[in-house]
XYZ file of C-alpha atoms in Angstrom:
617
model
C -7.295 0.663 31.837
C -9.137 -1.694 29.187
C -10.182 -2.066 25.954
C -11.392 1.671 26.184
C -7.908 3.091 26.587
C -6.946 1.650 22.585
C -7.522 5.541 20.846
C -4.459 6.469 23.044
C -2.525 4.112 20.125
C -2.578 6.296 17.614
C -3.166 9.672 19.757
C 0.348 9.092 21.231
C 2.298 8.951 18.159
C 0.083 12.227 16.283
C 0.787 14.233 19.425
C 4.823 13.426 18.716
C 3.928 14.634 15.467
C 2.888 17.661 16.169
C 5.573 18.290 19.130
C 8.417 17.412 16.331
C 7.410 20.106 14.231
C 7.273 22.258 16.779
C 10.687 21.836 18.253
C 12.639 19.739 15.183
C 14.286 22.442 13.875
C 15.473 24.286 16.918
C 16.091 20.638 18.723
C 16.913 18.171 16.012
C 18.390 15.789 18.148
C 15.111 15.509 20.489
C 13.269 13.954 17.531
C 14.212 10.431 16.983
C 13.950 9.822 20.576
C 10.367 11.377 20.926
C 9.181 9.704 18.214
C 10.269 6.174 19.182
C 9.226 7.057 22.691
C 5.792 7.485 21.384
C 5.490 4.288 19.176
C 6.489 1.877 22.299
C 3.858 4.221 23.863
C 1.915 2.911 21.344
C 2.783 -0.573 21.630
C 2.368 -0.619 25.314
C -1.196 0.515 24.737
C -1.667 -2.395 22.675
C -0.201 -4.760 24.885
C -2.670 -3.408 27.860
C -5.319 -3.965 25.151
C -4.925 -7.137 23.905
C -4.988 -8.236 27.583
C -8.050 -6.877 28.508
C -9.642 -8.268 25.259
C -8.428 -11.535 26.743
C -10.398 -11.179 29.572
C -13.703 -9.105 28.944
C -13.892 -9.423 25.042
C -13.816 -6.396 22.646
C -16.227 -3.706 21.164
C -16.407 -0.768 19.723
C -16.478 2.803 21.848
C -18.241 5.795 19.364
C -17.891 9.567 20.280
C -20.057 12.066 18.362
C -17.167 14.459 16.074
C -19.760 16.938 15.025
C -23.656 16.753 13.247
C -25.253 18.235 9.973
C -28.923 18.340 9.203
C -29.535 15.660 11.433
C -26.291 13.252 10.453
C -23.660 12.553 13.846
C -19.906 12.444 12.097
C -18.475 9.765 15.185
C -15.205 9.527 15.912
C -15.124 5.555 16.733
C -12.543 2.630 17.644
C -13.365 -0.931 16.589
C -11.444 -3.707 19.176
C -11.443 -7.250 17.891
C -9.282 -9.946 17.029
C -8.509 -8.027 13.111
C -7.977 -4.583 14.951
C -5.824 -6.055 17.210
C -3.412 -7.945 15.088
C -2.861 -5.075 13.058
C -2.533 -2.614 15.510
C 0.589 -4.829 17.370
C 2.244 -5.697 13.839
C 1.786 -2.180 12.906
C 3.438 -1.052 16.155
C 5.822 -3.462 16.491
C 7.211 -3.371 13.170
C 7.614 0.556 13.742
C 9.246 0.258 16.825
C 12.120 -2.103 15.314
C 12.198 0.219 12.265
C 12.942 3.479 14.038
C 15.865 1.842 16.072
C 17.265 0.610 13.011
C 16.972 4.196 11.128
C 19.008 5.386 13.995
C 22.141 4.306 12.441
C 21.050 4.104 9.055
C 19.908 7.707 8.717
C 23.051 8.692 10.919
C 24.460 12.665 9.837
C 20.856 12.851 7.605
C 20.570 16.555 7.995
C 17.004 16.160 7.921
C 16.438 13.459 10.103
C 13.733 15.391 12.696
C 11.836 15.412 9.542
C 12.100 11.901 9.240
C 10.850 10.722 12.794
C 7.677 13.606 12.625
C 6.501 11.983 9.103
C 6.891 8.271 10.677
C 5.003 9.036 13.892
C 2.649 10.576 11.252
C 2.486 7.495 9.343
C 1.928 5.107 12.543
C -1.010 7.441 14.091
C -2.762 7.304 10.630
C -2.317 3.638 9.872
C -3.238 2.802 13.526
C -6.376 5.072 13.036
C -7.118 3.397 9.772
C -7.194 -0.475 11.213
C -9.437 1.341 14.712
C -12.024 3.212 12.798
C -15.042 1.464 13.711
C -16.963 4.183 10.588
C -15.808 4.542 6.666
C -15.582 8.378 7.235
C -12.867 7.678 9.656
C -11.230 4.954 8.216
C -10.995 6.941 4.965
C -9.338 9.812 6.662
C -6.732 7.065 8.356
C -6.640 5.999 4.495
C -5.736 9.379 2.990
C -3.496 10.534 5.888
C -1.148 7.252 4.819
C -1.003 8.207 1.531
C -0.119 11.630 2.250
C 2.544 10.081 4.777
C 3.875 7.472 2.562
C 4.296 10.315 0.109
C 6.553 12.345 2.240
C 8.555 9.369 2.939
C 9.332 7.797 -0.230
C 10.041 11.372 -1.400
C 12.463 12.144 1.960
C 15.770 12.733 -0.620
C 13.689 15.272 -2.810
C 16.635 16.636 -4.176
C 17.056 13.403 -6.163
C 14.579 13.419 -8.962
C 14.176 9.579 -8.970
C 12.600 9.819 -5.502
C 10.464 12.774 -6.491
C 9.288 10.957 -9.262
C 8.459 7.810 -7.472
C 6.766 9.646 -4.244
C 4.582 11.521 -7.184
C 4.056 7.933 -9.200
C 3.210 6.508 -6.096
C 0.444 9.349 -4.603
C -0.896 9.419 -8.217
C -1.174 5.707 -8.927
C -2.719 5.189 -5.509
C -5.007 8.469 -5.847
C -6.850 6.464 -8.853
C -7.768 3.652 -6.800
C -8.643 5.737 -3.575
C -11.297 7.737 -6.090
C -13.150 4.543 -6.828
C -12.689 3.893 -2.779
C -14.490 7.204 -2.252
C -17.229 6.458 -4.894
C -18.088 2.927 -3.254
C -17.894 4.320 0.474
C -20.435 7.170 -0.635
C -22.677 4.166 -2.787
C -22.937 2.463 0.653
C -24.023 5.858 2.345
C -26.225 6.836 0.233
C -28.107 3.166 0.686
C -27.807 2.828 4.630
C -27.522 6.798 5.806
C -24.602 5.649 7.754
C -21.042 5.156 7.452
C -21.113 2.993 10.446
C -19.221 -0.191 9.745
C -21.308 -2.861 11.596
C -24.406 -0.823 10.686
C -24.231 -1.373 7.178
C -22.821 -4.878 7.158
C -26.474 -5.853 9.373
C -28.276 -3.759 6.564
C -26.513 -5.756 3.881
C -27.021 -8.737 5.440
C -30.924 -7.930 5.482
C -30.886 -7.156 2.016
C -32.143 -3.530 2.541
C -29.592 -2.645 -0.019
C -30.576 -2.830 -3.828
C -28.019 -6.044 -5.189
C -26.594 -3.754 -8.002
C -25.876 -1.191 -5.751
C -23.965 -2.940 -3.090
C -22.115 -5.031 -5.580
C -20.952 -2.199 -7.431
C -19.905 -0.135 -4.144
C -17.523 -3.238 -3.343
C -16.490 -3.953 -6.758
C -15.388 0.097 -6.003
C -14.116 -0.479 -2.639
C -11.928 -2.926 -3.713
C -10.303 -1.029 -6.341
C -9.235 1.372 -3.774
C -7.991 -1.605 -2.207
C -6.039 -2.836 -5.003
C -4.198 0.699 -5.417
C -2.859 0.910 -1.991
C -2.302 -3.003 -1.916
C -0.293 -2.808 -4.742
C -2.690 -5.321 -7.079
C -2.333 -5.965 -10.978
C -2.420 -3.418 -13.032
C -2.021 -0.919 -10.045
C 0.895 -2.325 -8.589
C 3.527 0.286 -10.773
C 4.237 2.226 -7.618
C 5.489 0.060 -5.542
C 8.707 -1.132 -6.911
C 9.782 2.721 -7.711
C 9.173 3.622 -4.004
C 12.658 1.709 -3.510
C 13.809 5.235 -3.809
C 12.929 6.490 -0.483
C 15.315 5.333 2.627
C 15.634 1.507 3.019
C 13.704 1.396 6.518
C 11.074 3.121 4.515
C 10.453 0.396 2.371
C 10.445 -1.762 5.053
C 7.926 0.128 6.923
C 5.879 0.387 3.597
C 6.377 -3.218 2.406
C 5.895 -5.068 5.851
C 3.301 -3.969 7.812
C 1.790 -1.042 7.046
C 0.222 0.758 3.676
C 0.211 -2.194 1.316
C -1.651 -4.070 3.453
C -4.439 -1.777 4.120
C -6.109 -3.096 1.189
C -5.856 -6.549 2.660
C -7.079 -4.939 5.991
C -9.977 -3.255 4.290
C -11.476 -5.982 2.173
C -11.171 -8.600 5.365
C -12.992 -5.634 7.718
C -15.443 -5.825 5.155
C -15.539 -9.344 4.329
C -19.139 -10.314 5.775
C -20.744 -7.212 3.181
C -18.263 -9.311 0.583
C -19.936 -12.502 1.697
C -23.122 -10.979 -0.142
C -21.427 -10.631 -3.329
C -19.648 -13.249 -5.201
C -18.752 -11.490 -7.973
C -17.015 -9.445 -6.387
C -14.960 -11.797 -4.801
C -14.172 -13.740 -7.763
C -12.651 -10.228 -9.472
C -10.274 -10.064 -5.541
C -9.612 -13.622 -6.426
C -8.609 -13.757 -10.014
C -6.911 -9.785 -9.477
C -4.577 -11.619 -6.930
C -3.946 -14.777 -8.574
C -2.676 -12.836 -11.495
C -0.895 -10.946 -8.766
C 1.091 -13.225 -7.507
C 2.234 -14.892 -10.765
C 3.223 -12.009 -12.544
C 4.645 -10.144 -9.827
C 6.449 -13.965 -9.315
C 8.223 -13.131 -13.200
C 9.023 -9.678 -13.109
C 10.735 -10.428 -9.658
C 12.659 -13.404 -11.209
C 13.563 -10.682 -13.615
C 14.996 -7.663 -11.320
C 19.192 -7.802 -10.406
C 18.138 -4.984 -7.585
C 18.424 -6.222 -4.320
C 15.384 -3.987 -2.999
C 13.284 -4.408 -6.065
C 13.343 -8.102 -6.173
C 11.935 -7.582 -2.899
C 9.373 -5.277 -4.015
C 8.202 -7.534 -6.357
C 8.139 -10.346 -4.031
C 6.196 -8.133 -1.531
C 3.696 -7.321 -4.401
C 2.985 -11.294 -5.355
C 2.501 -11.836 -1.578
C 0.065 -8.901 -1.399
C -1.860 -11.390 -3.986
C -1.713 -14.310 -2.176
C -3.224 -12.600 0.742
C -6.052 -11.220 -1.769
C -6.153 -14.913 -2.905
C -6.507 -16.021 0.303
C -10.006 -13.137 0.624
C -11.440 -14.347 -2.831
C -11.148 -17.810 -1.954
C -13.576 -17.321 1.051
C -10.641 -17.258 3.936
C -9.977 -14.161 5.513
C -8.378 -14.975 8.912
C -5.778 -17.360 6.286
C -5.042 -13.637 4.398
C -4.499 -11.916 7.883
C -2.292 -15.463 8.806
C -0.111 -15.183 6.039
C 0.199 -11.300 6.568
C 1.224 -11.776 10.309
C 3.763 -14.212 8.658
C 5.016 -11.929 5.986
C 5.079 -8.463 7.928
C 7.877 -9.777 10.360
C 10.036 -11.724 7.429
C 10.159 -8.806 4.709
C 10.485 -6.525 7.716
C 13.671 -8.387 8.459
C 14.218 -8.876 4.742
C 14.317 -5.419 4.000
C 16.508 -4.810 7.185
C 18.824 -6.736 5.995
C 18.612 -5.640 2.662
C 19.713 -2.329 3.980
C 22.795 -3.560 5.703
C 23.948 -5.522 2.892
C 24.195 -1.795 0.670
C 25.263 -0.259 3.703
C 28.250 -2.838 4.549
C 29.234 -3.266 0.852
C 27.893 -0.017 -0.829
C 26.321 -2.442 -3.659
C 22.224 -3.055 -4.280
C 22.999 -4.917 -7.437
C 23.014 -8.719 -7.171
C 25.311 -9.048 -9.763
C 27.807 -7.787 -7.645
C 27.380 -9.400 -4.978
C 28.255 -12.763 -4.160
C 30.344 -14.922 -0.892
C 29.340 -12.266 1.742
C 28.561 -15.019 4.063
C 31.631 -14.445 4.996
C 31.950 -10.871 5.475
C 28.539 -10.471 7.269
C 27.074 -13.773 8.725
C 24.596 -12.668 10.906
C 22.999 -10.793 8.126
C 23.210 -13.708 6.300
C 21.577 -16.158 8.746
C 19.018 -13.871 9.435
C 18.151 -12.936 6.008
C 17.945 -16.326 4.616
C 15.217 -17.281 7.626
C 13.109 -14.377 6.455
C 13.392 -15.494 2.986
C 13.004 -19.171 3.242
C 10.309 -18.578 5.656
C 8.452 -16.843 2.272
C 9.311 -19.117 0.074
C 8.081 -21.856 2.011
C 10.600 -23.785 3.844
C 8.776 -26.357 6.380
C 8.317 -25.295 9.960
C 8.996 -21.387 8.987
C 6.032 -19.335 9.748
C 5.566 -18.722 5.990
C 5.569 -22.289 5.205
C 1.838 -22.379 7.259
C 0.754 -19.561 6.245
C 1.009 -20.425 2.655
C -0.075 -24.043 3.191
C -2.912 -22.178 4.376
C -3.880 -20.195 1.587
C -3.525 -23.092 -1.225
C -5.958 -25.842 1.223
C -8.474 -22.449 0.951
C -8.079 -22.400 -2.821
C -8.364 -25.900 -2.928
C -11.543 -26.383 -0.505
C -13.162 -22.880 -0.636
C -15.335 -21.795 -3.125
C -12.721 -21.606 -6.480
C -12.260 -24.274 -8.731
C -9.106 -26.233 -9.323
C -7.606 -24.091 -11.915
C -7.016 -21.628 -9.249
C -4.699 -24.179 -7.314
C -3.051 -25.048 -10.224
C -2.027 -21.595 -10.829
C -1.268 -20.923 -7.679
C 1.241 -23.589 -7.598
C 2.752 -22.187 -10.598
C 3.165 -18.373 -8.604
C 4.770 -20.387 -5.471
C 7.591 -21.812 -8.131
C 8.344 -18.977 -9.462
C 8.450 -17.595 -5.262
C 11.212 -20.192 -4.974
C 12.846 -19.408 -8.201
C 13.370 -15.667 -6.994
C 14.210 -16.530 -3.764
C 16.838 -19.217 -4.534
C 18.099 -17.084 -6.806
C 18.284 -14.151 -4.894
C 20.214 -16.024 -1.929
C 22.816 -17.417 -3.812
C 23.584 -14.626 -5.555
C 23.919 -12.767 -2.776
C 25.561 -14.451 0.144
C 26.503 -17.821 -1.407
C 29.681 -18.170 -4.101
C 32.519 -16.319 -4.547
C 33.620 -13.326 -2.569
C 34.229 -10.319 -4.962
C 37.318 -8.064 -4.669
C 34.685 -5.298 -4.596
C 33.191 -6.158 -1.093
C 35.944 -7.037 0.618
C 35.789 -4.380 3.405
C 32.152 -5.383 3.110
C 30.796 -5.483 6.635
C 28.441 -6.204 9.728
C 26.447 -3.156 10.722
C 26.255 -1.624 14.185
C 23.900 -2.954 17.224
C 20.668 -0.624 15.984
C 20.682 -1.814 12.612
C 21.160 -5.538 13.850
C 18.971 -6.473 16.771
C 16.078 -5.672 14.834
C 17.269 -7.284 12.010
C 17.207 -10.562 14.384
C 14.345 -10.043 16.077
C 12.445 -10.245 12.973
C 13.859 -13.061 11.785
C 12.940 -15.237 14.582
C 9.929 -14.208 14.833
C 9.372 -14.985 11.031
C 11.354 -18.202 12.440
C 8.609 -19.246 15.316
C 5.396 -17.819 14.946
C 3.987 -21.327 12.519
C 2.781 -23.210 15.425
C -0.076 -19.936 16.433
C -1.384 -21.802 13.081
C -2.213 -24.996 15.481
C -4.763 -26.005 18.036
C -3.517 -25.112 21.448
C -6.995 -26.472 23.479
C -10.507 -25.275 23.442
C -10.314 -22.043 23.790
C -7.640 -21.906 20.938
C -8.479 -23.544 17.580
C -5.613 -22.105 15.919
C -4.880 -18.418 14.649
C -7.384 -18.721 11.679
C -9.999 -20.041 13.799
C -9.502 -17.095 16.455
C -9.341 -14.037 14.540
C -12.178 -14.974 12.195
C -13.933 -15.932 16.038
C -14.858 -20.030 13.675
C -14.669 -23.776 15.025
C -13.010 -25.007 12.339
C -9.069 -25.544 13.064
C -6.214 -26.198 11.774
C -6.042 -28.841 9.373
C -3.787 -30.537 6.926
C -3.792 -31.911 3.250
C -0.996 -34.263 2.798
C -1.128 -34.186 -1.283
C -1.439 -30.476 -1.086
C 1.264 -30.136 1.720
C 3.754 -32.549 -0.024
C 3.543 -31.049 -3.930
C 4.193 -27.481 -1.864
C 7.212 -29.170 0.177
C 8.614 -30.933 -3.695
C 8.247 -27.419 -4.910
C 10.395 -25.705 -2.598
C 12.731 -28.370 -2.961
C 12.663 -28.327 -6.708
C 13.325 -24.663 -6.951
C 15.868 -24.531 -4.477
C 17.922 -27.260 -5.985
C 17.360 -25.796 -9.710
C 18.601 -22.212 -8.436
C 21.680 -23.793 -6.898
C 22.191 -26.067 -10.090
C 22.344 -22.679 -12.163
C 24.141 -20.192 -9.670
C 26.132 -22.574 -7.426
C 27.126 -25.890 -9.808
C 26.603 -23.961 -12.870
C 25.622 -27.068 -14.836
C 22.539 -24.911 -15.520
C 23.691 -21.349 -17.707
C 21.548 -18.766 -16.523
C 22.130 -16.903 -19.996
C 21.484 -19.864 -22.037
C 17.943 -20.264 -20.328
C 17.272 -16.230 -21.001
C 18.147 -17.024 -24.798
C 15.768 -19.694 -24.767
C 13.197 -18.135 -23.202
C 13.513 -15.213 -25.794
C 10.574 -12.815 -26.088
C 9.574 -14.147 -22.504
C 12.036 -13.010 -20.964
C 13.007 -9.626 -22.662
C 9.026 -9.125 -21.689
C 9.130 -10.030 -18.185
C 12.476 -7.167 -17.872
C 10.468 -4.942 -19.088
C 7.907 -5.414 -16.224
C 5.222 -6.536 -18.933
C 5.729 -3.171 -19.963
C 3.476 -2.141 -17.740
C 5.198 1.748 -17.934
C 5.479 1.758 -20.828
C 1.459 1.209 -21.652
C 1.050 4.020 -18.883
C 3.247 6.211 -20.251
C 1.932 6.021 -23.867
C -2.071 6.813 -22.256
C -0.282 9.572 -20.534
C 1.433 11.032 -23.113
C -1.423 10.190 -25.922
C -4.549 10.561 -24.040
C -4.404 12.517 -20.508
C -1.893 14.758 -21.514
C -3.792 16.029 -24.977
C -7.377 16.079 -22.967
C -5.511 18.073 -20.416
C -4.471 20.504 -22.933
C -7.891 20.613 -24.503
C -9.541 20.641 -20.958
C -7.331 23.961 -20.467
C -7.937 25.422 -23.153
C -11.859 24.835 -23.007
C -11.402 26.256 -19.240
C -9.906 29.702 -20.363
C -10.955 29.957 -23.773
C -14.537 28.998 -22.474
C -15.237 29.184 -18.864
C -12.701 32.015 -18.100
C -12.734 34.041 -21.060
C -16.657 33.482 -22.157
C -18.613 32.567 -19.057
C -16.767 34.849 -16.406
C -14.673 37.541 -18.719
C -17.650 37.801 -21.597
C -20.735 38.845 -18.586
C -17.923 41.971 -17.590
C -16.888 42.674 -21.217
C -20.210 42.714 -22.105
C -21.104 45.130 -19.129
C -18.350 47.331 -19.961
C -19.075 47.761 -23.823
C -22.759 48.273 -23.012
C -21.755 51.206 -20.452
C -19.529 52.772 -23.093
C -22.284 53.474 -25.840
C -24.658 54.288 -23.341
C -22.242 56.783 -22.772
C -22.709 58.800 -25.626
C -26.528 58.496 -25.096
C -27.297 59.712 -21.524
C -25.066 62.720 -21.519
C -26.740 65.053 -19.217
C -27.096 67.706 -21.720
C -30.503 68.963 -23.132
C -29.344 69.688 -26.631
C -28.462 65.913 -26.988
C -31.589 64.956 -25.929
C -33.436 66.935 -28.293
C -30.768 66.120 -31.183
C -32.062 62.520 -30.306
C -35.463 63.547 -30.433
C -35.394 65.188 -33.725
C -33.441 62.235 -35.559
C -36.347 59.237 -33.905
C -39.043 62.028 -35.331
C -37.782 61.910 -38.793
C -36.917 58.140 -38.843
C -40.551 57.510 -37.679
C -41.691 59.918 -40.116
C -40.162 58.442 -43.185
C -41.082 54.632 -41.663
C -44.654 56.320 -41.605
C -44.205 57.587 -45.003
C -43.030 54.726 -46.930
C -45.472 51.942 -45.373
């Protein structure tokens, strides 16, 4: 079995799917154990995979779906180096997520439910990162927001989660719209929806220039709805509301970074157009910086992490704009098994103490140290601690804003967003673990072995996985050099390297000045701050500007839109044609009676009218 077997990835967890619907109900218990049966499936596959890629190389494998005038709708996989990393972080991650929600989701009444939407979610992101077509992909694309819809939205019954699951599937709708648009640009150009097709085309300028920038200028935006990019990013925080493991599956490895996944699958069409990348580069510098604030901001546990999932997300689309792909797929590697673990551990924190704000929180070092020591790798490794995995990964990104194609100002900024990375994170940690114990958590405690081991194994792989960044011989130049298949290896800036290093340092020792030594008053620097900081609370007010268009625009033309639709369309166009028909019929009535004395009464009265019109003229 080689590289052909890879469909079998997400086959295996869709056919769980559908068996779990089949027997949840009537066999709850069968569920969870299917469905994480069929993700190591799934995993396995990959493993099998990635070694015969090893050996013979990669390729795509295209089976004809159906045809229409002509046009063959393919059902096609895609195996190389970007395929491939996703589809073992995406499977991974999944596995370690469904043993967790074994405990977590222990009693849920509706836990069959659970496991058929997440083997649902796995097939479709694992068919979205295989599609080797934009038809395909864009059914992958659709079938995650669908999933992630059922998931954030698992507790219905609570209107927050509603709410969010509907925020999210709207917010993310808008941006897959303009996807749609630009994949249908690019078809109507090239008469294919074959991926490598139309990059060749593109490359040989067959497409007009205002077209094809336009369709990825298009593309993108669908990319920056499900990636969770400035001013789309609303969603993400809210969809805190569905089951922790949820957000970790959602945050780490899966639907926010399918916009990073699309936009580096189609980073040799983005080649062609620069203005396009300089929008993915300035959208995702502003990204990560604001997302930076409003998560220096939050006192939820699980939305600071939101927020520092969303201002990752734009270092990743830095990473694209700036001309480095394989250093956006490095620092996603990096940040899928740390906020994997970070969410984890999240999780057992509210489970052991009941608690999610911060602010009461504090000292549970000592109740739960494992949780402790594992979360604080994940989130050091983010912020940027040396030798953590996220330390390279981000070194990575500011040397490619530094010596790609951006200017300086980008760098400077992008220093600014990893302070404020630091800030949160500093903050975050001491609040949390560091400190004194409140009387509120002290039966705070460790979770069971499910919730834990994956907790750990996430953490040290966030812990270990920097050194894939160097060169390991000739045949590997380091993990940026392999998955974007370049010579050019891993190298390092020391001025670059050493401000990031004084950063981390700074922030660190600043956070425990104001939270540990309290020489620093936290409130004192929100007075000072003022304005600033009331705005960066309210998120920028970034609902609140959403809410007003709602409730001022979309709302009144939807009102006006209905009423034009039955006043108009309904009662007019289709109602009038039979009213009309109907009112006609009536006084024809009276005139085609069937009796002869009518007729000739009718007779009579035109013979006198014509006679007096004869007369008088």
């Amino acid at each position: 079995m080689g590289t052909d077997a890879v469909f079998l990835a997400p086959a295996i967890p869709a056919i769980a799917f559908a068996l779990i619907l089949l027997t949840g109900r009537r066999v709850p218990g069968i569920a969870p154990y299917l469905s994480i049966a069929a993700i190591l499936a799934s995993f396995a596959v990959w493993v099998v995979v990635f070694m015969a890629f090893l050996d013979d190389g990669g390729g795509t494998r295209t089976v004809e779906w159906f045809s229409v005038g002509g046009f063959e709708f393919t059902w096609g996989t895609t195996v190389d180096e970007i395929s491939l990393v996703m589809l073992g972080v995406v499977s991974f991650v999944a596995i370690g997520i469904q043993i967790y929600s074994l405990e977590y989701l222990r009693g849920e009444p509706r836990l069959w439910w659970y496991f058929a939407v997440q083997s649902l979610f796995a097939a479709a992101m694992m068919t979205l990162v295989l599609a080797d077509n934009l038809l395909l992909l864009y059914l992958g694309w659709e079938l995650v927001g669908l999933g992630s819809y059922l998931l954030i939205g698992f507790w219905w019954e609570r209107r927050s989660a509603a709410e969010a699951a509907k925020k999210a599937f709207v917010t993310t709708r808008i941006g897959d719209v303009a996807l749609l648009i630009g994949f249908v640009l690019l078809f109507r150009a090239t008469g294919t929806f074959d991926i490598s097709t139309i990059t060749d085309l593109a490359r040989a300028e067959v497409i007009d220039e205002t077209q094809l920038k336009w369709a990825m200028i298009l593309i993108f935006g669908g990319a920056a709805g499900k990636s969770a990019q400035v001013p789309l990013h609303v969603w993400l925080p809210d969809a805190m509301e569905g089951p922790t493991p949820v957000s970790a599956l959602i945050h780490a490895a899966t639907m926010v970074v399918a916009g990073v996944y699309l936009v580096v699958r189609l980073f040799p069409i983005y080649e062609l157009v620069p203005d396009a990348l300089d929008l993915i580069a300035v959208i995702g510098l502003l990204t990560a910086l604001l997302a930076g604030v409003m998560a220096l901001a939050m006192t939820d546990l699980k939305r600071i992490l939101a927020y520092s999932t969303v201002s990752h997300l734009g270092f990743m689309m830095l990473a694209v704009g700036a001309g480095a792909p394989g250093v956006a797929m490095f620092h996603l590697l990096a940040h899928a098994f740390a906020k994997a673990g970070l969410f984890l551990g999240a999780g057992s924190v509210s489970h052991g103490t009941g608690q999610t704000d911060i602010r009461e929180m504090g000292g549970l070092w000592r109740k739960m140290p494992f949780t402790a020591v594992t979360f604080w790798i994940g989130a050091l490794s983010l912020a940027g601690l040396p030798l953590l995995s996220g330390f390279f990964s981000k070194d990575e990104i500011l040397l490619a804003v530094h010596g790609g194609r951006l200017n300086d100002g980008f760098l400077v900024v992008a220093f600014i967003a990893v302070g404020f990375s630091v800030l949160y994170t500093g903050r975050m940690l001491y609040r949390v673990f560091l400190g004194r114990l409140l009387p509120v958590n002290e039966n705070a405690h460790e979770p069971g072995i499910r919730m834990w081991a994956p907790v750990g194994v996430f953490a040290a792989l966030a812990a270990i996985l920097g050194p894939l960044a160097f060169e390991w011989g000739h045949d590997y130049m380091g993990f940026v050099s392999w998955v974007t298949d370049s010579e050019e290896g891993f190298h390092i800036n020391t001025a670059i390297t050493g401000s990031s290093v004084v950063i981390v340092a700074a922030g660190l020792y600043l956070t425990w000045l104001i939270y540990m030594q309290r020489r620093v008053s936290a409130s004192a620097v929100r007075r000072r701050l003022g304005v600033l900081a009331t705005v960066a609370e309210h998120k920028f007010y970034f609902d609140e500007v959403y809410q007003w268009v709602i409730n001022q625009a979309v709302l009144p033309l939807a009102r006006l839109t209905a009423f034009i639709d039955r006043a108009w369309v309904n009662d007019i166009g289709v109602d009038g044609p039979g009213r009309t028909t109907r009112w006609s019929g009536g006084v024809l009535r009276y005139l085609q009676t069937g009796m002869v004395y009518n007729y000739a009464l009718g007779m009579v009265i035109g013979a006198v009218v014509l006679a007096v019109i004869w007369w008088s003229v």
